[in-house]
Amino acid sequence: MRTVFWDYDRHELKMIDQRLLPERLEVASFREHRSVAQAITDMVVRGAPAIGAAAAFGLALAARESEASSTQGLFADLQAAASLLRSARPTAVNLAWALERVLKHIADFAGPVEEMRQAVLDEAQRIADEDVEINKRMARHGATLIEDGDTVIHHCNTGALATVDWGTALGVIRMAHEQGKRVHVLVDETRPRLQGARLTAWELSQYGIPYEIISDNAAGYFLRTGQAQKVFFGADRVAANGDVANKIGTYMLALAAHDNNVPAYSVVPTSTIDLSLTHGGLIPIEERSPDEVLELRLMGRRVAPEGARARNPAFDVTPHRLITAIVTENGIVYPPFDTNLPNVVRPIS
Ligand code: MRU
């Protein structure tokens, strides 16, 4: 089952509710673009490519909701919907990329307004279908980096759930496993929302890939003691110089990998590469509610004292000097990234 898909019988968007996993696998339905924007903010759907596809389908819903009788009127309504969807989460550039792609596709639409509504849905569907195909290409490139018997550390969730299907970094691991390589995964639990312990562990169980969950602060121990040969993670945005914004904790993981000469790979579709930003310091970093940190419970009891305050940046930026290579659907990119990344990125046509 795809993480994000259009129900052609009911004319609605369906998405796996990732907040409920691994306890329950439930699919939520959406009929309004506003509720899709809210679902992205609330992380019903999460992961950079998945939220891009969700937003594109959100525009298809907005096209159905709009009462405009002219293509200009519909375009204006779609622009308003896109601006709401774009603001749902700031860091993953796939969100803005997917919205821009749909809007560009219909910007000069000449034809009946009903056909324009259909064109919006068609483009969203293409984005979703291409995501799966791109992920498999990325996985085949990335799997060449994994050797039989490797133990890899993986951060956050970058699997089928973070995309439309298959996944980015976890897709690489899955491909290596399907090719018959023995690969063991140390799964960073990924505080505070525990995408690793909840979602990555659930996915690895489904695929039959051996894994162990580790607390985030154990990664340095495994790297220092030679118990992990590679580090894999995704990205929410890559700047033109190769700086990588990804789930909070990636920077510390990459630092520890670098200090121990362990290669660290970021696996991204080219839609995650933002060549308009010269360096990672320009990437907007989402700061989420302190409650996500404070609500941790241990043995049924809240850990933090009442009245405690917290900070909760959801992403950090790993400087490019700590990244061994960036795996894309168009090949593996090595430093110097500022020279080599533009060779794999194709502009939206
Ligand atoms: O806050 P999330 O769960 O949306 O963050 C997701 C990540 O950081 C992933 O690692 C990233 O999107 C790349 S994987 C497709």
mmCIF file of C-alpha atoms and ligand atoms in Angstrom:
data_model
loop_
_atom_site.group_PDB
_atom_site.id
_atom_site.type_symbol
_atom_site.label_atom_id
_atom_site.label_comp_id
_atom_site.label_asym_id
_atom_site.label_seq_id
_atom_site.Cartn_x
_atom_site.Cartn_y
_atom_site.Cartn_z
ATOM 1 C CA MET A 1 0.000 0.000 0.000
ATOM 2 C CA ARG A 2 1.210 3.505 -0.774
ATOM 3 C CA THR A 3 1.625 6.015 2.062
ATOM 4 C CA VAL A 4 -0.220 8.719 0.083
ATOM 5 C CA PHE A 5 -2.744 7.924 -2.667
ATOM 6 C CA TRP A 6 -5.782 9.251 -4.474
ATOM 7 C CA ASP A 7 -9.042 7.334 -4.172
ATOM 8 C CA TYR A 8 -10.543 7.611 -7.664
ATOM 9 C CA ASP A 9 -13.918 6.177 -6.587
ATOM 10 C CA ARG A 10 -14.492 8.583 -3.712
ATOM 11 C CA HIS A 11 -12.495 11.532 -5.114
ATOM 12 C CA GLU A 12 -10.494 11.917 -1.942
ATOM 13 C CA LEU A 13 -6.922 11.748 -0.714
ATOM 14 C CA LYS A 14 -5.949 8.841 1.505
ATOM 15 C CA MET A 15 -2.900 8.743 3.754
ATOM 16 C CA ILE A 16 -1.577 6.304 6.324
ATOM 17 C CA ASP A 17 -1.898 7.998 9.714
ATOM 18 C CA GLN A 18 1.721 7.732 10.839
ATOM 19 C CA ARG A 19 0.960 8.973 14.336
ATOM 20 C CA LEU A 20 -0.718 5.652 15.132
ATOM 21 C CA LEU A 21 2.046 3.293 14.019
ATOM 22 C CA PRO A 22 3.300 0.786 15.023
ATOM 23 C CA GLU A 23 0.226 0.108 17.160
ATOM 24 C CA ARG A 24 -2.355 0.523 14.384
ATOM 25 C CA LEU A 25 -2.211 0.766 10.601
ATOM 26 C CA GLU A 26 -5.033 3.147 9.726
ATOM 27 C CA VAL A 27 -5.739 5.096 6.576
ATOM 28 C CA ALA A 28 -7.233 8.577 6.947
ATOM 29 C CA SER A 29 -9.346 10.269 4.234
ATOM 30 C CA PHE A 30 -9.221 13.918 3.192
ATOM 31 C CA ARG A 31 -11.707 15.923 1.132
ATOM 32 C CA GLU A 32 -10.423 19.475 1.767
ATOM 33 C CA HIS A 33 -7.027 21.029 1.146
ATOM 34 C CA ARG A 34 -7.182 22.767 4.537
ATOM 35 C CA SER A 35 -7.323 19.458 6.358
ATOM 36 C CA VAL A 36 -4.389 18.197 4.269
ATOM 37 C CA ALA A 37 -2.347 21.242 5.367
ATOM 38 C CA GLN A 38 -3.291 20.508 8.979
ATOM 39 C CA ALA A 39 -2.359 16.834 8.560
ATOM 40 C CA ILE A 40 1.084 17.852 7.295
ATOM 41 C CA THR A 41 1.586 20.192 10.278
ATOM 42 C CA ASP A 42 0.367 17.517 12.709
ATOM 43 C CA MET A 43 2.562 14.858 11.072
ATOM 44 C CA VAL A 44 -0.234 12.508 10.106
ATOM 45 C CA VAL A 45 1.975 12.409 7.018
ATOM 46 C CA ARG A 46 5.679 13.203 7.326
ATOM 47 C CA GLY A 47 8.934 12.736 5.456
ATOM 48 C CA ALA A 48 10.016 15.154 2.749
ATOM 49 C CA PRO A 49 8.799 13.356 -0.426
ATOM 50 C CA ALA A 50 5.574 12.183 1.253
ATOM 51 C CA ILE A 51 4.567 15.692 2.257
ATOM 52 C CA GLY A 52 5.374 16.913 -1.268
ATOM 53 C CA ALA A 53 3.003 14.350 -2.792
ATOM 54 C CA ALA A 54 0.369 15.047 -0.130
ATOM 55 C CA ALA A 55 0.506 18.781 -0.905
ATOM 56 C CA ALA A 56 0.196 18.128 -4.650
ATOM 57 C CA PHE A 57 -2.945 16.050 -4.033
ATOM 58 C CA GLY A 58 -4.068 18.827 -1.665
ATOM 59 C CA LEU A 59 -4.112 21.095 -4.711
ATOM 60 C CA ALA A 60 -6.251 18.532 -6.542
ATOM 61 C CA LEU A 61 -8.719 18.782 -3.652
ATOM 62 C CA ALA A 62 -8.538 22.592 -3.795
ATOM 63 C CA ALA A 63 -9.373 22.398 -7.503
ATOM 64 C CA ARG A 64 -12.496 20.366 -6.678
ATOM 65 C CA GLU A 65 -13.423 22.734 -3.829
ATOM 66 C CA SER A 66 -13.081 25.855 -5.995
ATOM 67 C CA GLU A 67 -16.307 27.180 -7.496
ATOM 68 C CA ALA A 68 -14.426 29.185 -10.129
ATOM 69 C CA SER A 69 -15.937 29.038 -13.591
ATOM 70 C CA SER A 70 -12.867 30.432 -15.403
ATOM 71 C CA THR A 71 -9.333 29.094 -15.622
ATOM 72 C CA GLN A 72 -8.007 32.410 -14.229
ATOM 73 C CA GLY A 73 -10.349 32.150 -11.243
ATOM 74 C CA LEU A 74 -9.331 28.557 -10.615
ATOM 75 C CA PHE A 75 -5.651 29.453 -10.879
ATOM 76 C CA ALA A 76 -6.092 32.219 -8.279
ATOM 77 C CA ASP A 77 -7.833 29.765 -5.912
ATOM 78 C CA LEU A 78 -5.032 27.250 -6.419
ATOM 79 C CA GLN A 79 -2.389 29.853 -5.669
ATOM 80 C CA ALA A 80 -4.137 30.650 -2.375
ATOM 81 C CA ALA A 81 -4.377 26.952 -1.526
ATOM 82 C CA ALA A 82 -0.704 26.467 -2.413
ATOM 83 C CA SER A 83 0.345 29.238 -0.090
ATOM 84 C CA LEU A 84 -1.559 27.616 2.800
ATOM 85 C CA LEU A 85 -0.118 24.171 2.031
ATOM 86 C CA ARG A 86 3.405 25.601 1.653
ATOM 87 C CA SER A 87 3.266 27.084 5.149
ATOM 88 C CA ALA A 88 2.362 23.742 6.758
ATOM 89 C CA ARG A 89 6.027 22.834 7.333
ATOM 90 C CA PRO A 90 9.032 25.013 6.448
ATOM 91 C CA THR A 91 12.145 22.829 6.162
ATOM 92 C CA ALA A 92 11.466 20.106 3.583
ATOM 93 C CA VAL A 93 11.768 21.803 0.194
ATOM 94 C CA ASN A 94 9.835 18.984 -1.514
ATOM 95 C CA LEU A 95 6.652 20.632 -0.279
ATOM 96 C CA ALA A 96 7.306 23.892 -2.157
ATOM 97 C CA TRP A 97 8.816 21.965 -5.080
ATOM 98 C CA ALA A 98 5.696 19.833 -5.623
ATOM 99 C CA LEU A 99 3.347 22.816 -5.350
ATOM 100 C CA GLU A 100 5.427 24.829 -7.802
ATOM 101 C CA ARG A 101 5.475 21.908 -10.213
ATOM 102 C CA VAL A 102 1.675 21.568 -10.212
ATOM 103 C CA LEU A 103 1.129 25.329 -10.539
ATOM 104 C CA LYS A 104 3.633 25.566 -13.400
ATOM 105 C CA HIS A 105 1.914 22.683 -15.165
ATOM 106 C CA ILE A 106 -1.411 24.521 -15.347
ATOM 107 C CA ALA A 107 -0.220 28.160 -15.389
ATOM 108 C CA ASP A 108 -0.852 28.592 -19.115
ATOM 109 C CA PHE A 109 -3.728 26.143 -19.351
ATOM 110 C CA ALA A 110 -5.885 26.828 -22.391
ATOM 111 C CA GLY A 111 -9.089 24.820 -22.290
ATOM 112 C CA PRO A 112 -12.248 24.262 -20.288
ATOM 113 C CA VAL A 113 -11.996 24.791 -16.532
ATOM 114 C CA GLU A 114 -13.104 21.204 -15.828
ATOM 115 C CA GLU A 115 -10.141 19.904 -17.804
ATOM 116 C CA MET A 116 -7.860 22.166 -15.792
ATOM 117 C CA ARG A 117 -9.184 20.572 -12.585
ATOM 118 C CA GLN A 118 -8.352 17.186 -14.053
ATOM 119 C CA ALA A 119 -4.883 18.407 -15.129
ATOM 120 C CA VAL A 120 -4.097 19.313 -11.506
ATOM 121 C CA LEU A 121 -4.967 15.803 -10.346
ATOM 122 C CA ASP A 122 -3.031 14.240 -13.234
ATOM 123 C CA GLU A 123 0.116 16.160 -12.338
ATOM 124 C CA ALA A 124 -0.208 15.256 -8.653
ATOM 125 C CA GLN A 125 -0.585 11.612 -9.650
ATOM 126 C CA ARG A 126 2.527 11.882 -11.855
ATOM 127 C CA ILE A 127 4.516 13.314 -8.932
ATOM 128 C CA ALA A 128 3.414 10.372 -6.776
ATOM 129 C CA ASP A 129 4.181 7.745 -9.416
ATOM 130 C CA GLU A 130 7.554 9.276 -10.244
ATOM 131 C CA ASP A 131 8.480 9.331 -6.561
ATOM 132 C CA VAL A 132 8.284 5.545 -6.379
ATOM 133 C CA GLU A 133 10.262 5.076 -9.572
ATOM 134 C CA ILE A 134 12.898 7.659 -8.482
ATOM 135 C CA ASN A 135 13.289 5.977 -5.101
ATOM 136 C CA LYS A 136 13.998 2.634 -6.735
ATOM 137 C CA ARG A 137 16.626 4.206 -8.997
ATOM 138 C CA MET A 138 18.210 5.877 -5.970
ATOM 139 C CA ALA A 139 18.128 2.577 -4.112
ATOM 140 C CA ARG A 140 19.964 0.775 -6.905
ATOM 141 C CA HIS A 141 22.719 3.423 -6.934
ATOM 142 C CA GLY A 142 22.948 3.474 -3.143
ATOM 143 C CA ALA A 143 22.981 -0.303 -2.742
ATOM 144 C CA THR A 144 26.378 -0.393 -4.478
ATOM 145 C CA LEU A 145 27.757 1.307 -1.345
ATOM 146 C CA ILE A 146 26.655 -1.515 0.960
ATOM 147 C CA GLU A 147 28.820 -4.587 1.311
ATOM 148 C CA ASP A 148 27.720 -8.024 2.387
ATOM 149 C CA GLY A 149 27.873 -8.180 6.188
ATOM 150 C CA ASP A 150 27.689 -4.412 6.818
ATOM 151 C CA THR A 151 26.108 -2.954 9.917
ATOM 152 C CA VAL A 152 24.692 0.492 9.189
ATOM 153 C CA ILE A 153 23.333 3.212 11.448
ATOM 154 C CA HIS A 154 20.138 4.812 10.191
ATOM 155 C CA HIS A 155 18.547 8.016 11.485
ATOM 156 C CA CYS A 156 14.845 8.985 11.541
ATOM 157 C CA ASN A 157 12.451 7.243 9.146
ATOM 158 C CA THR A 158 13.338 7.413 5.481
ATOM 159 C CA GLY A 159 11.372 4.394 4.316
ATOM 160 C CA ALA A 160 8.181 3.837 2.374
ATOM 161 C CA LEU A 161 6.355 5.867 5.015
ATOM 162 C CA ALA A 162 8.496 8.963 4.406
ATOM 163 C CA THR A 163 7.826 8.792 0.674
ATOM 164 C CA VAL A 164 4.992 7.616 -1.556
ATOM 165 C CA ASP A 165 6.555 4.160 -1.466
ATOM 166 C CA TRP A 166 9.913 2.391 -1.141
ATOM 167 C CA GLY A 167 11.890 5.129 0.605
ATOM 168 C CA THR A 168 15.208 6.981 0.329
ATOM 169 C CA ALA A 169 17.990 5.872 2.716
ATOM 170 C CA LEU A 170 15.940 2.965 4.025
ATOM 171 C CA GLY A 171 15.120 2.113 0.407
ATOM 172 C CA VAL A 172 18.875 1.696 -0.208
ATOM 173 C CA ILE A 173 19.104 -0.703 2.726
ATOM 174 C CA ARG A 174 16.023 -2.564 1.510
ATOM 175 C CA MET A 175 17.474 -2.890 -1.998
ATOM 176 C CA ALA A 176 20.783 -4.252 -0.650
ATOM 177 C CA HIS A 177 18.801 -6.779 1.416
ATOM 178 C CA GLU A 178 16.725 -7.802 -1.629
ATOM 179 C CA GLN A 179 19.943 -8.241 -3.599
ATOM 180 C CA GLY A 180 20.930 -10.875 -1.053
ATOM 181 C CA LYS A 181 23.453 -8.847 0.930
ATOM 182 C CA ARG A 182 23.418 -9.447 4.668
ATOM 183 C CA VAL A 183 22.841 -6.058 6.258
ATOM 184 C CA HIS A 184 22.141 -5.276 9.891
ATOM 185 C CA VAL A 185 20.607 -1.949 10.910
ATOM 186 C CA LEU A 186 21.192 -0.018 14.115
ATOM 187 C CA VAL A 187 18.079 2.140 14.279
ATOM 188 C CA ASP A 188 18.468 5.502 16.000
ATOM 189 C CA GLU A 189 15.280 5.903 17.989
ATOM 190 C CA THR A 190 15.235 9.590 16.919
ATOM 191 C CA ARG A 191 13.991 11.716 19.775
ATOM 192 C CA PRO A 192 11.646 13.402 20.324
ATOM 193 C CA ARG A 193 9.029 11.913 17.963
ATOM 194 C CA LEU A 194 10.769 8.561 17.722
ATOM 195 C CA GLN A 195 10.384 8.057 13.979
ATOM 196 C CA GLY A 196 13.190 5.471 14.186
ATOM 197 C CA ALA A 197 11.873 3.385 17.080
ATOM 198 C CA ARG A 198 8.278 3.545 15.845
ATOM 199 C CA LEU A 199 8.343 3.710 12.052
ATOM 200 C CA THR A 200 11.736 2.484 10.837
ATOM 201 C CA ALA A 201 11.660 -0.482 13.209
ATOM 202 C CA TRP A 202 8.118 -1.303 12.024
ATOM 203 C CA GLU A 203 9.166 -1.145 8.379
ATOM 204 C CA LEU A 204 12.304 -3.247 8.920
ATOM 205 C CA SER A 205 10.166 -5.891 10.644
ATOM 206 C CA GLN A 206 7.899 -5.974 7.570
ATOM 207 C CA TYR A 207 10.878 -6.454 5.235
ATOM 208 C CA GLY A 208 12.548 -9.092 7.418
ATOM 209 C CA ILE A 209 15.734 -7.029 7.771
ATOM 210 C CA PRO A 210 17.554 -7.623 11.063
ATOM 211 C CA TYR A 211 17.800 -4.548 13.266
ATOM 212 C CA GLU A 212 18.279 -3.276 16.780
ATOM 213 C CA ILE A 213 16.986 0.005 18.131
ATOM 214 C CA ILE A 214 19.589 2.170 19.828
ATOM 215 C CA SER A 215 19.140 5.376 21.765
ATOM 216 C CA ASP A 216 20.412 8.313 19.717
ATOM 217 C CA ASN A 217 23.269 8.958 22.103
ATOM 218 C CA ALA A 218 24.581 5.377 21.675
ATOM 219 C CA ALA A 219 25.523 5.948 18.018
ATOM 220 C CA GLY A 220 28.937 7.388 18.918
ATOM 221 C CA TYR A 221 29.729 4.282 20.970
ATOM 222 C CA PHE A 222 28.968 1.929 18.068
ATOM 223 C CA LEU A 223 31.012 4.036 15.646
ATOM 224 C CA ARG A 224 33.976 4.368 17.999
ATOM 225 C CA THR A 225 34.085 0.638 18.709
ATOM 226 C CA GLY A 226 34.015 -0.323 15.024
ATOM 227 C CA GLN A 227 30.570 -1.907 15.235
ATOM 228 C CA ALA A 228 29.080 0.090 12.359
ATOM 229 C CA GLN A 229 30.611 0.398 8.897
ATOM 230 C CA LYS A 230 28.309 3.010 7.354
ATOM 231 C CA VAL A 231 25.824 5.716 8.269
ATOM 232 C CA PHE A 232 22.747 6.393 6.126
ATOM 233 C CA PHE A 233 20.145 9.145 6.394
ATOM 234 C CA GLY A 234 17.860 11.153 4.126
ATOM 235 C CA ALA A 235 17.479 14.918 3.907
ATOM 236 C CA ASP A 236 14.755 17.512 3.979
ATOM 237 C CA ARG A 237 16.767 20.049 2.034
ATOM 238 C CA VAL A 238 20.265 20.065 0.556
ATOM 239 C CA ALA A 239 21.905 23.426 -0.167
ATOM 240 C CA ALA A 240 24.000 24.059 -3.289
ATOM 241 C CA ASN A 241 27.255 23.472 -1.370
ATOM 242 C CA GLY A 242 26.092 20.055 -0.107
ATOM 243 C CA ASP A 243 25.090 21.102 3.422
ATOM 244 C CA VAL A 244 22.284 18.771 4.487
ATOM 245 C CA ALA A 245 19.271 19.704 6.619
ATOM 246 C CA ASN A 246 17.799 16.565 8.138
ATOM 247 C CA LYS A 247 16.106 15.312 11.274
ATOM 248 C CA ILE A 248 17.566 16.716 14.477
ATOM 249 C CA GLY A 249 20.513 14.610 15.603
ATOM 250 C CA THR A 250 21.908 14.010 12.117
ATOM 251 C CA TYR A 251 24.704 16.521 12.716
ATOM 252 C CA MET A 252 25.946 14.773 15.861
ATOM 253 C CA LEU A 253 25.728 11.410 14.112
ATOM 254 C CA ALA A 254 27.718 12.682 11.105
ATOM 255 C CA LEU A 255 30.317 14.250 13.435
ATOM 256 C CA ALA A 256 30.841 10.946 15.222
ATOM 257 C CA ALA A 257 31.021 9.087 11.906
ATOM 258 C CA HIS A 258 33.604 11.544 10.561
ATOM 259 C CA ASP A 259 35.749 11.304 13.693
ATOM 260 C CA ASN A 260 35.847 7.526 13.236
ATOM 261 C CA ASN A 261 36.381 7.474 9.458
ATOM 262 C CA VAL A 262 32.984 5.911 8.888
ATOM 263 C CA PRO A 263 31.334 7.098 5.650
ATOM 264 C CA ALA A 264 28.086 9.063 6.044
ATOM 265 C CA TYR A 265 25.669 9.038 3.102
ATOM 266 C CA SER A 266 22.651 11.246 2.537
ATOM 267 C CA VAL A 267 20.105 9.729 0.133
ATOM 268 C CA VAL A 268 17.830 12.233 -1.598
ATOM 269 C CA PRO A 269 15.684 12.665 -4.670
ATOM 270 C CA THR A 270 16.899 15.677 -6.648
ATOM 271 C CA SER A 271 13.650 17.439 -5.672
ATOM 272 C CA THR A 272 15.232 17.774 -2.193
ATOM 273 C CA ILE A 273 18.218 19.723 -3.555
ATOM 274 C CA ASP A 274 17.714 23.481 -3.370
ATOM 275 C CA LEU A 275 20.330 25.100 -5.595
ATOM 276 C CA SER A 276 18.878 28.548 -4.810
ATOM 277 C CA LEU A 277 20.463 28.396 -1.343
ATOM 278 C CA THR A 278 24.245 28.685 -1.368
ATOM 279 C CA HIS A 279 24.720 27.127 2.073
ATOM 280 C CA GLY A 280 22.816 25.325 4.806
ATOM 281 C CA GLY A 281 22.697 28.339 7.103
ATOM 282 C CA LEU A 282 19.966 29.714 4.833
ATOM 283 C CA ILE A 283 17.665 26.704 5.288
ATOM 284 C CA PRO A 284 14.655 27.511 7.507
ATOM 285 C CA ILE A 285 14.622 25.225 10.535
ATOM 286 C CA GLU A 286 11.246 24.275 11.952
ATOM 287 C CA GLU A 287 10.905 24.627 15.707
ATOM 288 C CA ARG A 288 8.041 22.512 16.996
ATOM 289 C CA SER A 289 6.086 22.516 20.230
ATOM 290 C CA PRO A 290 8.100 21.976 23.453
ATOM 291 C CA ASP A 291 5.399 19.465 24.415
ATOM 292 C CA GLU A 292 6.961 16.948 22.023
ATOM 293 C CA VAL A 293 10.033 16.960 24.305
ATOM 294 C CA LEU A 294 8.243 17.363 27.610
ATOM 295 C CA GLU A 295 5.532 14.753 27.206
ATOM 296 C CA LEU A 296 7.996 11.846 27.432
ATOM 297 C CA ARG A 297 6.803 9.328 30.006
ATOM 298 C CA LEU A 298 8.810 6.642 31.745
ATOM 299 C CA MET A 299 7.016 3.863 33.625
ATOM 300 C CA GLY A 300 3.782 5.784 33.159
ATOM 301 C CA ARG A 301 5.147 8.964 34.720
ATOM 302 C CA ARG A 302 6.044 12.236 33.056
ATOM 303 C CA VAL A 303 9.824 12.663 33.153
ATOM 304 C CA ALA A 304 10.163 16.451 33.196
ATOM 305 C CA PRO A 305 9.105 18.400 36.289
ATOM 306 C CA GLU A 306 5.877 20.407 36.026
ATOM 307 C CA GLY A 307 6.634 23.861 34.642
ATOM 308 C CA ALA A 308 9.830 22.721 32.869
ATOM 309 C CA ARG A 309 10.568 24.481 29.585
ATOM 310 C CA ALA A 310 12.068 22.922 26.473
ATOM 311 C CA ARG A 311 13.407 23.718 23.013
ATOM 312 C CA ASN A 312 12.483 21.571 20.062
ATOM 313 C CA PRO A 313 14.251 22.263 16.758
ATOM 314 C CA ALA A 314 13.018 19.539 14.407
ATOM 315 C CA PHE A 315 16.032 19.615 12.063
ATOM 316 C CA ASP A 316 19.717 20.468 12.029
ATOM 317 C CA VAL A 317 22.209 21.201 9.285
ATOM 318 C CA THR A 318 25.165 18.892 8.707
ATOM 319 C CA PRO A 319 28.028 20.739 7.009
ATOM 320 C CA HIS A 320 29.066 19.220 3.684
ATOM 321 C CA ARG A 321 32.580 18.411 4.945
ATOM 322 C CA LEU A 322 31.002 15.643 7.059
ATOM 323 C CA ILE A 323 29.096 14.101 4.144
ATOM 324 C CA THR A 324 30.924 11.398 2.170
ATOM 325 C CA ALA A 325 28.480 11.379 -0.757
ATOM 326 C CA ILE A 326 24.928 12.297 -1.695
ATOM 327 C CA VAL A 327 22.979 9.526 -3.416
ATOM 328 C CA THR A 328 20.382 10.708 -5.959
ATOM 329 C CA GLU A 329 18.262 9.029 -8.620
ATOM 330 C CA ASN A 330 20.721 10.380 -11.179
ATOM 331 C CA GLY A 331 23.789 8.888 -9.536
ATOM 332 C CA ILE A 332 26.064 9.188 -6.512
ATOM 333 C CA VAL A 333 27.479 12.681 -6.075
ATOM 334 C CA TYR A 334 30.872 13.138 -4.401
ATOM 335 C CA PRO A 335 32.573 16.377 -3.304
ATOM 336 C CA PRO A 336 33.072 19.058 -4.399
ATOM 337 C CA PHE A 337 29.296 19.258 -4.109
ATOM 338 C CA ASP A 338 28.981 22.862 -5.293
ATOM 339 C CA THR A 339 30.451 21.770 -8.640
ATOM 340 C CA ASN A 340 28.875 18.329 -8.878
ATOM 341 C CA LEU A 341 25.315 18.782 -7.553
ATOM 342 C CA PRO A 342 24.147 20.999 -10.465
ATOM 343 C CA ASN A 343 25.022 18.136 -12.841
ATOM 344 C CA VAL A 344 22.282 15.902 -11.402
ATOM 345 C CA VAL A 345 19.501 18.444 -10.784
ATOM 346 C CA ARG A 346 17.016 19.137 -13.595
ATOM 347 C CA PRO A 347 14.915 22.326 -13.363
ATOM 348 C CA ILE A 348 11.096 22.037 -13.257
ATOM 349 C CA SER A 349 9.950 22.368 -16.874
HETATM 350 O O1 MRU B 1 9.907 15.505 10.827
HETATM 351 P P1 MRU B 1 9.870 14.427 9.778
HETATM 352 O O2 MRU B 1 9.550 13.081 10.326
HETATM 353 O O3 MRU B 1 9.014 14.816 8.589
HETATM 354 O O4 MRU B 1 11.356 14.384 9.263
HETATM 355 C C1 MRU B 1 11.694 13.486 8.251
HETATM 356 C C2 MRU B 1 13.133 13.407 8.030
HETATM 357 O O5 MRU B 1 13.908 14.146 8.567
HETATM 358 C C3 MRU B 1 13.584 12.431 7.019
HETATM 359 O O6 MRU B 1 14.824 11.937 7.379
HETATM 360 C C4 MRU B 1 13.646 13.190 5.702
HETATM 361 O O7 MRU B 1 12.384 13.624 5.312
HETATM 362 C C5 MRU B 1 14.279 12.471 4.608
HETATM 363 S S1 MRU B 1 13.631 10.867 4.272
HETATM 364 C C6 MRU B 1 12.584 10.873 3.049
#
